[in-house]
């Protein structure tokens, strides 16, 4: 078999400092933002000429936190409650023969800060430190297929109601918006996706912790809602 070597063109800097809690697909939480920092020699302005006129991008990236795991022919998609197996090629799991992912992201801006070329992105599903192999503009006429069908994942999962206890509410209100932008909306949007590993399988009342930047978000899930109990530093 032939093999190929690819060099990442850049690295994702996102609020997601651990895998747990990251949306399972892009676009589900618009406030989940990231910067894609482009590394040399790819950070030439002309390599991005014309890109700012596109609202959305495809990112081709490496599931770097899945590396070193042997791939299996079947996986357990969270959409099926984690108890049914589907073929790895019928899934978007990161545990695949070549751990390559693809996500559509909203392009919020292109800027150079302290000499580093950065693409500001919204609605991402990417871990901090994700190596990006390529960027391509999203083409609605070719990429959006309104009549497409989607097997076991026909539409976005229903959102869970999320409520905040007083301490969590106060931390969000007082958080520095430069360091933790849209913190409350972000947490509410992420938890509404019900990040539990195999959701709807018990776990009721069990405490969970989700990490965002250097914050530990503690929450509990009851049958009909998620309660954010406290937010603290790690
Ligand atoms: N949209 C992509 C990813 C779908 S899987 C695709 O379809 O290819 C999304 C999950 O990948 C997230 O919930 C997160 O847990 C995981 N993930 C994101 N970045 C990752 C990384 N760099 N390494 C390993 N897993 C990652």
PDB file of C-alpha atoms and ligand atoms in Angstrom:
ATOM      1  CA  UNK A   1       0.000   0.000   0.000  1.00  0.00           C
ATOM      2  CA  UNK A   2       1.209   3.497  -0.707  1.00  0.00           C
ATOM      3  CA  UNK A   3       1.417   5.881   2.201  1.00  0.00           C
ATOM      4  CA  UNK A   4       1.331   9.646   2.246  1.00  0.00           C
ATOM      5  CA  UNK A   5       2.772  12.257   4.530  1.00  0.00           C
ATOM      6  CA  UNK A   6       0.941  15.499   5.157  1.00  0.00           C
ATOM      7  CA  UNK A   7       2.152  18.568   6.959  1.00  0.00           C
ATOM      8  CA  UNK A   8      -0.455  20.503   8.982  1.00  0.00           C
ATOM      9  CA  UNK A   9      -0.970  24.059   7.748  1.00  0.00           C
ATOM     10  CA  UNK A  10      -2.142  25.297  11.129  1.00  0.00           C
ATOM     11  CA  UNK A  11      -3.467  24.590  14.608  1.00  0.00           C
ATOM     12  CA  UNK A  12      -6.857  25.174  16.223  1.00  0.00           C
ATOM     13  CA  UNK A  13      -7.032  27.279  19.398  1.00  0.00           C
ATOM     14  CA  UNK A  14     -10.438  26.624  20.917  1.00  0.00           C
ATOM     15  CA  UNK A  15     -12.286  26.748  24.230  1.00  0.00           C
ATOM     16  CA  UNK A  16     -12.382  22.935  24.236  1.00  0.00           C
ATOM     17  CA  UNK A  17      -9.490  21.833  26.414  1.00  0.00           C
ATOM     18  CA  UNK A  18     -10.884  18.296  26.685  1.00  0.00           C
ATOM     19  CA  UNK A  19     -13.002  16.075  24.401  1.00  0.00           C
ATOM     20  CA  UNK A  20     -15.976  15.726  26.733  1.00  0.00           C
ATOM     21  CA  UNK A  21     -18.614  18.332  25.950  1.00  0.00           C
ATOM     22  CA  UNK A  22     -17.466  19.199  22.428  1.00  0.00           C
ATOM     23  CA  UNK A  23     -20.475  19.324  20.092  1.00  0.00           C
ATOM     24  CA  UNK A  24     -20.799  16.134  18.055  1.00  0.00           C
ATOM     25  CA  UNK A  25     -20.999  18.080  14.826  1.00  0.00           C
ATOM     26  CA  UNK A  26     -20.182  21.629  13.763  1.00  0.00           C
ATOM     27  CA  UNK A  27     -22.834  24.355  13.537  1.00  0.00           C
ATOM     28  CA  UNK A  28     -24.823  23.125  16.540  1.00  0.00           C
ATOM     29  CA  UNK A  29     -23.416  25.773  18.897  1.00  0.00           C
ATOM     30  CA  UNK A  30     -22.587  29.005  17.024  1.00  0.00           C
ATOM     31  CA  UNK A  31     -20.872  30.471  20.140  1.00  0.00           C
ATOM     32  CA  UNK A  32     -18.295  27.654  20.053  1.00  0.00           C
ATOM     33  CA  UNK A  33     -15.538  29.729  18.494  1.00  0.00           C
ATOM     34  CA  UNK A  34     -11.919  29.073  17.672  1.00  0.00           C
ATOM     35  CA  UNK A  35      -8.946  30.626  15.958  1.00  0.00           C
ATOM     36  CA  UNK A  36      -7.080  28.662  13.338  1.00  0.00           C
ATOM     37  CA  UNK A  37      -3.466  29.817  13.559  1.00  0.00           C
ATOM     38  CA  UNK A  38      -1.652  29.294  10.285  1.00  0.00           C
ATOM     39  CA  UNK A  39       1.959  28.186  10.528  1.00  0.00           C
ATOM     40  CA  UNK A  40       4.861  29.093   8.211  1.00  0.00           C
ATOM     41  CA  UNK A  41       5.367  28.694   5.278  1.00  0.00           C
ATOM     42  CA  UNK A  42       1.582  28.602   4.693  1.00  0.00           C
ATOM     43  CA  UNK A  43       0.845  31.945   6.365  1.00  0.00           C
ATOM     44  CA  UNK A  44       1.349  34.010   3.223  1.00  0.00           C
ATOM     45  CA  UNK A  45      -1.464  36.521   2.707  1.00  0.00           C
ATOM     46  CA  UNK A  46      -1.783  35.536  -0.965  1.00  0.00           C
ATOM     47  CA  UNK A  47      -2.573  31.920  -0.047  1.00  0.00           C
ATOM     48  CA  UNK A  48      -5.825  33.260   1.460  1.00  0.00           C
ATOM     49  CA  UNK A  49      -6.672  35.792  -1.248  1.00  0.00           C
ATOM     50  CA  UNK A  50     -10.419  35.664  -1.911  1.00  0.00           C
ATOM     51  CA  UNK A  51     -11.253  33.514   1.110  1.00  0.00           C
ATOM     52  CA  UNK A  52     -12.758  36.385   3.114  1.00  0.00           C
ATOM     53  CA  UNK A  53     -15.662  36.548   0.649  1.00  0.00           C
ATOM     54  CA  UNK A  54     -16.836  33.077   1.734  1.00  0.00           C
ATOM     55  CA  UNK A  55     -19.074  32.781   4.786  1.00  0.00           C
ATOM     56  CA  UNK A  56     -18.167  29.161   5.573  1.00  0.00           C
ATOM     57  CA  UNK A  57     -15.160  26.867   5.204  1.00  0.00           C
ATOM     58  CA  UNK A  58     -14.421  23.176   5.186  1.00  0.00           C
ATOM     59  CA  UNK A  59     -11.648  22.222   7.555  1.00  0.00           C
ATOM     60  CA  UNK A  60      -9.820  18.948   7.024  1.00  0.00           C
ATOM     61  CA  UNK A  61      -8.082  18.004  10.254  1.00  0.00           C
ATOM     62  CA  UNK A  62      -6.416  15.229  12.202  1.00  0.00           C
ATOM     63  CA  UNK A  63      -8.241  13.653  15.166  1.00  0.00           C
ATOM     64  CA  UNK A  64      -4.945  13.929  17.010  1.00  0.00           C
ATOM     65  CA  UNK A  65      -6.458  12.816  20.330  1.00  0.00           C
ATOM     66  CA  UNK A  66      -7.612   9.558  18.687  1.00  0.00           C
ATOM     67  CA  UNK A  67      -4.169   8.601  17.432  1.00  0.00           C
ATOM     68  CA  UNK A  68      -2.570   5.433  18.668  1.00  0.00           C
ATOM     69  CA  UNK A  69      -5.898   3.582  18.940  1.00  0.00           C
ATOM     70  CA  UNK A  70      -6.422   0.608  16.667  1.00  0.00           C
ATOM     71  CA  UNK A  71      -9.433   1.156  14.403  1.00  0.00           C
ATOM     72  CA  UNK A  72     -12.441  -1.163  14.559  1.00  0.00           C
ATOM     73  CA  UNK A  73     -14.851  -2.029  11.748  1.00  0.00           C
ATOM     74  CA  UNK A  74     -17.831  -0.917  13.829  1.00  0.00           C
ATOM     75  CA  UNK A  75     -18.418   1.925  16.255  1.00  0.00           C
ATOM     76  CA  UNK A  76     -21.224   2.852  18.638  1.00  0.00           C
ATOM     77  CA  UNK A  77     -22.674   6.194  17.497  1.00  0.00           C
ATOM     78  CA  UNK A  78     -23.891   8.294  20.463  1.00  0.00           C
ATOM     79  CA  UNK A  79     -27.032   8.945  18.407  1.00  0.00           C
ATOM     80  CA  UNK A  80     -28.059   5.336  18.910  1.00  0.00           C
ATOM     81  CA  UNK A  81     -27.671   5.600  22.667  1.00  0.00           C
ATOM     82  CA  UNK A  82     -24.245   3.996  22.490  1.00  0.00           C
ATOM     83  CA  UNK A  83     -25.715   0.490  22.403  1.00  0.00           C
ATOM     84  CA  UNK A  84     -25.902  -0.274  18.673  1.00  0.00           C
ATOM     85  CA  UNK A  85     -23.037  -0.731  16.312  1.00  0.00           C
ATOM     86  CA  UNK A  86     -22.673   0.808  12.854  1.00  0.00           C
ATOM     87  CA  UNK A  87     -19.875   0.519  10.330  1.00  0.00           C
ATOM     88  CA  UNK A  88     -17.054   2.935  10.913  1.00  0.00           C
ATOM     89  CA  UNK A  89     -17.603   4.263   7.375  1.00  0.00           C
ATOM     90  CA  UNK A  90     -21.267   4.904   8.242  1.00  0.00           C
ATOM     91  CA  UNK A  91     -20.133   7.134  11.095  1.00  0.00           C
ATOM     92  CA  UNK A  92     -18.299  10.391  11.759  1.00  0.00           C
ATOM     93  CA  UNK A  93     -16.295   8.846  14.606  1.00  0.00           C
ATOM     94  CA  UNK A  94     -12.689   9.920  15.018  1.00  0.00           C
ATOM     95  CA  UNK A  95     -11.620   6.294  15.489  1.00  0.00           C
ATOM     96  CA  UNK A  96     -11.125   5.409  11.821  1.00  0.00           C
ATOM     97  CA  UNK A  97      -8.349   3.867   9.747  1.00  0.00           C
ATOM     98  CA  UNK A  98      -7.006   7.335   8.926  1.00  0.00           C
ATOM     99  CA  UNK A  99      -8.021   9.655  11.778  1.00  0.00           C
ATOM    100  CA  UNK A 100      -9.087  12.511   9.484  1.00  0.00           C
ATOM    101  CA  UNK A 101     -12.077  14.736  10.233  1.00  0.00           C
ATOM    102  CA  UNK A 102     -13.958  17.346   8.290  1.00  0.00           C
ATOM    103  CA  UNK A 103     -16.025  20.188   9.673  1.00  0.00           C
ATOM    104  CA  UNK A 104     -17.838  23.146   8.197  1.00  0.00           C
ATOM    105  CA  UNK A 105     -17.107  26.327  10.157  1.00  0.00           C
ATOM    106  CA  UNK A 106     -18.367  29.875   9.855  1.00  0.00           C
ATOM    107  CA  UNK A 107     -15.586  32.265   8.870  1.00  0.00           C
ATOM    108  CA  UNK A 108     -15.834  35.259  11.214  1.00  0.00           C
ATOM    109  CA  UNK A 109     -12.696  37.028  10.057  1.00  0.00           C
ATOM    110  CA  UNK A 110      -9.093  36.815   8.930  1.00  0.00           C
ATOM    111  CA  UNK A 111      -6.495  38.818  10.840  1.00  0.00           C
ATOM    112  CA  UNK A 112      -2.808  39.003  11.605  1.00  0.00           C
ATOM    113  CA  UNK A 113      -2.015  39.410  15.294  1.00  0.00           C
ATOM    114  CA  UNK A 114       1.534  39.649  16.616  1.00  0.00           C
ATOM    115  CA  UNK A 115       2.689  38.368  13.238  1.00  0.00           C
ATOM    116  CA  UNK A 116       0.452  35.269  13.342  1.00  0.00           C
ATOM    117  CA  UNK A 117      -2.185  34.811  10.633  1.00  0.00           C
ATOM    118  CA  UNK A 118      -5.455  33.738  12.292  1.00  0.00           C
ATOM    119  CA  UNK A 119      -8.810  32.689  10.891  1.00  0.00           C
ATOM    120  CA  UNK A 120     -11.592  33.362  13.400  1.00  0.00           C
ATOM    121  CA  UNK A 121     -14.183  30.590  13.252  1.00  0.00           C
ATOM    122  CA  UNK A 122     -17.636  29.962  14.716  1.00  0.00           C
ATOM    123  CA  UNK A 123     -19.740  26.850  15.313  1.00  0.00           C
ATOM    124  CA  UNK A 124     -16.788  24.495  15.646  1.00  0.00           C
ATOM    125  CA  UNK A 125     -16.542  20.960  17.076  1.00  0.00           C
ATOM    126  CA  UNK A 126     -12.757  20.872  17.487  1.00  0.00           C
ATOM    127  CA  UNK A 127     -10.438  20.215  20.384  1.00  0.00           C
ATOM    128  CA  UNK A 128      -7.818  22.820  21.274  1.00  0.00           C
ATOM    129  CA  UNK A 129      -4.566  21.912  19.505  1.00  0.00           C
ATOM    130  CA  UNK A 130      -6.230  20.130  16.566  1.00  0.00           C
ATOM    131  CA  UNK A 131      -3.821  20.051  13.592  1.00  0.00           C
ATOM    132  CA  UNK A 132      -5.488  21.280  10.387  1.00  0.00           C
ATOM    133  CA  UNK A 133      -4.363  19.785   7.077  1.00  0.00           C
ATOM    134  CA  UNK A 134      -6.368  21.898   4.672  1.00  0.00           C
ATOM    135  CA  UNK A 135      -9.011  24.581   4.215  1.00  0.00           C
ATOM    136  CA  UNK A 136     -11.506  24.724   1.367  1.00  0.00           C
ATOM    137  CA  UNK A 137     -14.287  27.217   0.765  1.00  0.00           C
ATOM    138  CA  UNK A 138     -17.805  25.875   1.345  1.00  0.00           C
ATOM    139  CA  UNK A 139     -19.786  25.957  -1.898  1.00  0.00           C
ATOM    140  CA  UNK A 140     -23.542  26.025  -1.195  1.00  0.00           C
ATOM    141  CA  UNK A 141     -24.508  25.086  -4.766  1.00  0.00           C
ATOM    142  CA  UNK A 142     -22.475  21.891  -4.568  1.00  0.00           C
ATOM    143  CA  UNK A 143     -22.231  21.096  -0.857  1.00  0.00           C
ATOM    144  CA  UNK A 144     -25.783  21.817   0.395  1.00  0.00           C
ATOM    145  CA  UNK A 145     -28.145  19.053  -0.693  1.00  0.00           C
ATOM    146  CA  UNK A 146     -31.631  19.766   0.663  1.00  0.00           C
ATOM    147  CA  UNK A 147     -33.087  16.405  -0.414  1.00  0.00           C
ATOM    148  CA  UNK A 148     -30.280  14.348   1.157  1.00  0.00           C
ATOM    149  CA  UNK A 149     -31.285  11.580   3.573  1.00  0.00           C
ATOM    150  CA  UNK A 150     -29.241  10.674   6.634  1.00  0.00           C
ATOM    151  CA  UNK A 151     -29.917   7.168   7.917  1.00  0.00           C
ATOM    152  CA  UNK A 152     -29.808   6.942  11.695  1.00  0.00           C
ATOM    153  CA  UNK A 153     -29.079  10.686  12.066  1.00  0.00           C
ATOM    154  CA  UNK A 154     -31.911  12.330  10.111  1.00  0.00           C
ATOM    155  CA  UNK A 155     -31.875  15.587  12.064  1.00  0.00           C
ATOM    156  CA  UNK A 156     -30.132  17.387  14.912  1.00  0.00           C
ATOM    157  CA  UNK A 157     -30.902  15.800  18.298  1.00  0.00           C
ATOM    158  CA  UNK A 158     -33.557  17.563  20.386  1.00  0.00           C
ATOM    159  CA  UNK A 159     -32.109  20.189  22.730  1.00  0.00           C
ATOM    160  CA  UNK A 160     -32.367  19.701  26.513  1.00  0.00           C
ATOM    161  CA  UNK A 161     -33.496  22.642  28.668  1.00  0.00           C
ATOM    162  CA  UNK A 162     -30.576  24.036  30.708  1.00  0.00           C
ATOM    163  CA  UNK A 163     -30.901  26.019  33.943  1.00  0.00           C
ATOM    164  CA  UNK A 164     -28.199  27.727  36.020  1.00  0.00           C
ATOM    165  CA  UNK A 165     -27.854  27.667  39.814  1.00  0.00           C
ATOM    166  CA  UNK A 166     -27.076  31.026  41.462  1.00  0.00           C
ATOM    167  CA  UNK A 167     -23.284  30.519  41.703  1.00  0.00           C
ATOM    168  CA  UNK A 168     -22.979  29.459  38.054  1.00  0.00           C
ATOM    169  CA  UNK A 169     -25.173  32.353  36.954  1.00  0.00           C
ATOM    170  CA  UNK A 170     -23.011  34.831  38.911  1.00  0.00           C
ATOM    171  CA  UNK A 171     -19.739  33.458  37.464  1.00  0.00           C
ATOM    172  CA  UNK A 172     -21.118  33.884  33.934  1.00  0.00           C
ATOM    173  CA  UNK A 173     -22.295  37.410  34.685  1.00  0.00           C
ATOM    174  CA  UNK A 174     -18.922  38.474  36.098  1.00  0.00           C
ATOM    175  CA  UNK A 175     -16.678  36.601  33.631  1.00  0.00           C
ATOM    176  CA  UNK A 176     -14.237  38.690  31.576  1.00  0.00           C
ATOM    177  CA  UNK A 177     -15.829  38.724  28.098  1.00  0.00           C
ATOM    178  CA  UNK A 178     -12.393  38.937  26.446  1.00  0.00           C
ATOM    179  CA  UNK A 179     -11.267  35.682  28.086  1.00  0.00           C
ATOM    180  CA  UNK A 180     -14.620  33.860  28.165  1.00  0.00           C
ATOM    181  CA  UNK A 181     -16.836  35.307  25.416  1.00  0.00           C
ATOM    182  CA  UNK A 182     -20.580  34.558  25.637  1.00  0.00           C
ATOM    183  CA  UNK A 183     -19.905  32.170  28.507  1.00  0.00           C
ATOM    184  CA  UNK A 184     -23.501  31.572  29.579  1.00  0.00           C
ATOM    185  CA  UNK A 185     -24.884  31.136  26.055  1.00  0.00           C
ATOM    186  CA  UNK A 186     -21.949  28.892  25.208  1.00  0.00           C
ATOM    187  CA  UNK A 187     -22.453  26.627  28.241  1.00  0.00           C
ATOM    188  CA  UNK A 188     -26.224  26.513  27.687  1.00  0.00           C
ATOM    189  CA  UNK A 189     -25.755  25.632  24.005  1.00  0.00           C
ATOM    190  CA  UNK A 190     -23.215  22.899  24.758  1.00  0.00           C
ATOM    191  CA  UNK A 191     -25.189  21.276  27.545  1.00  0.00           C
ATOM    192  CA  UNK A 192     -28.436  21.447  25.559  1.00  0.00           C
ATOM    193  CA  UNK A 193     -26.713  18.906  23.274  1.00  0.00           C
ATOM    194  CA  UNK A 194     -26.614  16.475  26.209  1.00  0.00           C
ATOM    195  CA  UNK A 195     -22.919  15.546  26.163  1.00  0.00           C
ATOM    196  CA  UNK A 196     -23.282  12.438  28.309  1.00  0.00           C
ATOM    197  CA  UNK A 197     -21.400   9.518  26.747  1.00  0.00           C
ATOM    198  CA  UNK A 198     -24.318   7.180  26.081  1.00  0.00           C
ATOM    199  CA  UNK A 199     -27.140   9.466  26.777  1.00  0.00           C
ATOM    200  CA  UNK A 200     -30.568   8.543  28.057  1.00  0.00           C
ATOM    201  CA  UNK A 201     -29.038   5.516  29.774  1.00  0.00           C
ATOM    202  CA  UNK A 202     -29.490   6.334  33.406  1.00  0.00           C
ATOM    203  CA  UNK A 203     -26.840   8.675  34.836  1.00  0.00           C
ATOM    204  CA  UNK A 204     -29.723  10.628  36.308  1.00  0.00           C
ATOM    205  CA  UNK A 205     -28.615  12.804  39.198  1.00  0.00           C
ATOM    206  CA  UNK A 206     -24.966  11.862  38.623  1.00  0.00           C
ATOM    207  CA  UNK A 207     -22.556  14.833  38.707  1.00  0.00           C
ATOM    208  CA  UNK A 208     -20.550  15.620  35.554  1.00  0.00           C
ATOM    209  CA  UNK A 209     -17.729  18.053  34.913  1.00  0.00           C
ATOM    210  CA  UNK A 210     -17.013  19.706  31.583  1.00  0.00           C
ATOM    211  CA  UNK A 211     -13.884  21.704  30.960  1.00  0.00           C
ATOM    212  CA  UNK A 212     -13.901  24.959  28.949  1.00  0.00           C
ATOM    213  CA  UNK A 213     -10.643  26.938  28.807  1.00  0.00           C
ATOM    214  CA  UNK A 214      -9.448  26.708  32.438  1.00  0.00           C
ATOM    215  CA  UNK A 215     -12.964  26.417  33.849  1.00  0.00           C
ATOM    216  CA  UNK A 216     -14.649  23.381  35.325  1.00  0.00           C
ATOM    217  CA  UNK A 217     -18.399  23.420  34.657  1.00  0.00           C
ATOM    218  CA  UNK A 218     -20.237  21.120  37.061  1.00  0.00           C
ATOM    219  CA  UNK A 219     -23.716  19.924  36.125  1.00  0.00           C
ATOM    220  CA  UNK A 220     -26.324  17.292  36.824  1.00  0.00           C
ATOM    221  CA  UNK A 221     -28.893  15.789  34.481  1.00  0.00           C
ATOM    222  CA  UNK A 222     -32.425  14.982  35.537  1.00  0.00           C
ATOM    223  CA  UNK A 223     -35.077  13.389  33.355  1.00  0.00           C
ATOM    224  CA  UNK A 224     -36.172  16.634  31.759  1.00  0.00           C
ATOM    225  CA  UNK A 225     -33.374  19.182  32.191  1.00  0.00           C
ATOM    226  CA  UNK A 226     -29.734  19.918  32.895  1.00  0.00           C
ATOM    227  CA  UNK A 227     -28.751  22.000  35.929  1.00  0.00           C
ATOM    228  CA  UNK A 228     -25.436  23.877  35.871  1.00  0.00           C
ATOM    229  CA  UNK A 229     -24.511  23.710  39.532  1.00  0.00           C
ATOM    230  CA  UNK A 230     -21.199  25.535  39.757  1.00  0.00           C
ATOM    231  CA  UNK A 231     -18.347  26.944  37.724  1.00  0.00           C
ATOM    232  CA  UNK A 232     -14.816  27.071  39.106  1.00  0.00           C
ATOM    233  CA  UNK A 233     -11.194  27.268  38.015  1.00  0.00           C
ATOM    234  CA  UNK A 234      -9.435  23.984  37.379  1.00  0.00           C
TER     235      UNK A 234
HETATM  236  N1  LIG B   1     -17.226  17.095  12.091  1.00  0.00           N
HETATM  237  C1  LIG B   1     -16.154  16.135  12.233  1.00  0.00           C
HETATM  238  C2  LIG B   1     -16.035  15.593  13.629  1.00  0.00           C
HETATM  239  C3  LIG B   1     -17.189  14.788  14.102  1.00  0.00           C
HETATM  240  S1  LIG B   1     -16.846  13.936  15.568  1.00  0.00           S
HETATM  241  C4  LIG B   1     -16.330  15.017  11.220  1.00  0.00           C
HETATM  242  O1  LIG B   1     -17.459  14.701  10.876  1.00  0.00           O
HETATM  243  O2  LIG B   1     -15.331  14.466  10.763  1.00  0.00           O
HETATM  244  C5  LIG B   1     -16.848  15.263  16.681  1.00  0.00           C
HETATM  245  C6  LIG B   1     -16.139  14.862  17.916  1.00  0.00           C
HETATM  246  O3  LIG B   1     -14.756  14.730  17.659  1.00  0.00           O
HETATM  247  C7  LIG B   1     -16.217  15.911  19.015  1.00  0.00           C
HETATM  248  O4  LIG B   1     -17.373  15.714  19.776  1.00  0.00           O
HETATM  249  C8  LIG B   1     -14.942  15.679  19.796  1.00  0.00           C
HETATM  250  O5  LIG B   1     -15.189  14.849  20.889  1.00  0.00           O
HETATM  251  C9  LIG B   1     -14.035  14.948  18.825  1.00  0.00           C
HETATM  252  N2  LIG B   1     -12.853  15.718  18.461  1.00  0.00           N
HETATM  253  C10 LIG B   1     -12.773  16.999  18.050  1.00  0.00           C
HETATM  254  N3  LIG B   1     -11.491  17.335  17.789  1.00  0.00           N
HETATM  255  C11 LIG B   1     -10.747  16.217  18.030  1.00  0.00           C
HETATM  256  C12 LIG B   1      -9.358  15.911  17.943  1.00  0.00           C
HETATM  257  N4  LIG B   1      -8.473  16.823  17.546  1.00  0.00           N
HETATM  258  N5  LIG B   1      -8.951  14.668  18.285  1.00  0.00           N
HETATM  259  C13 LIG B   1      -9.834  13.736  18.678  1.00  0.00           C
HETATM  260  N6  LIG B   1     -11.158  13.951  18.795  1.00  0.00           N
HETATM  261  C14 LIG B   1     -11.605  15.188  18.475  1.00  0.00           C
END
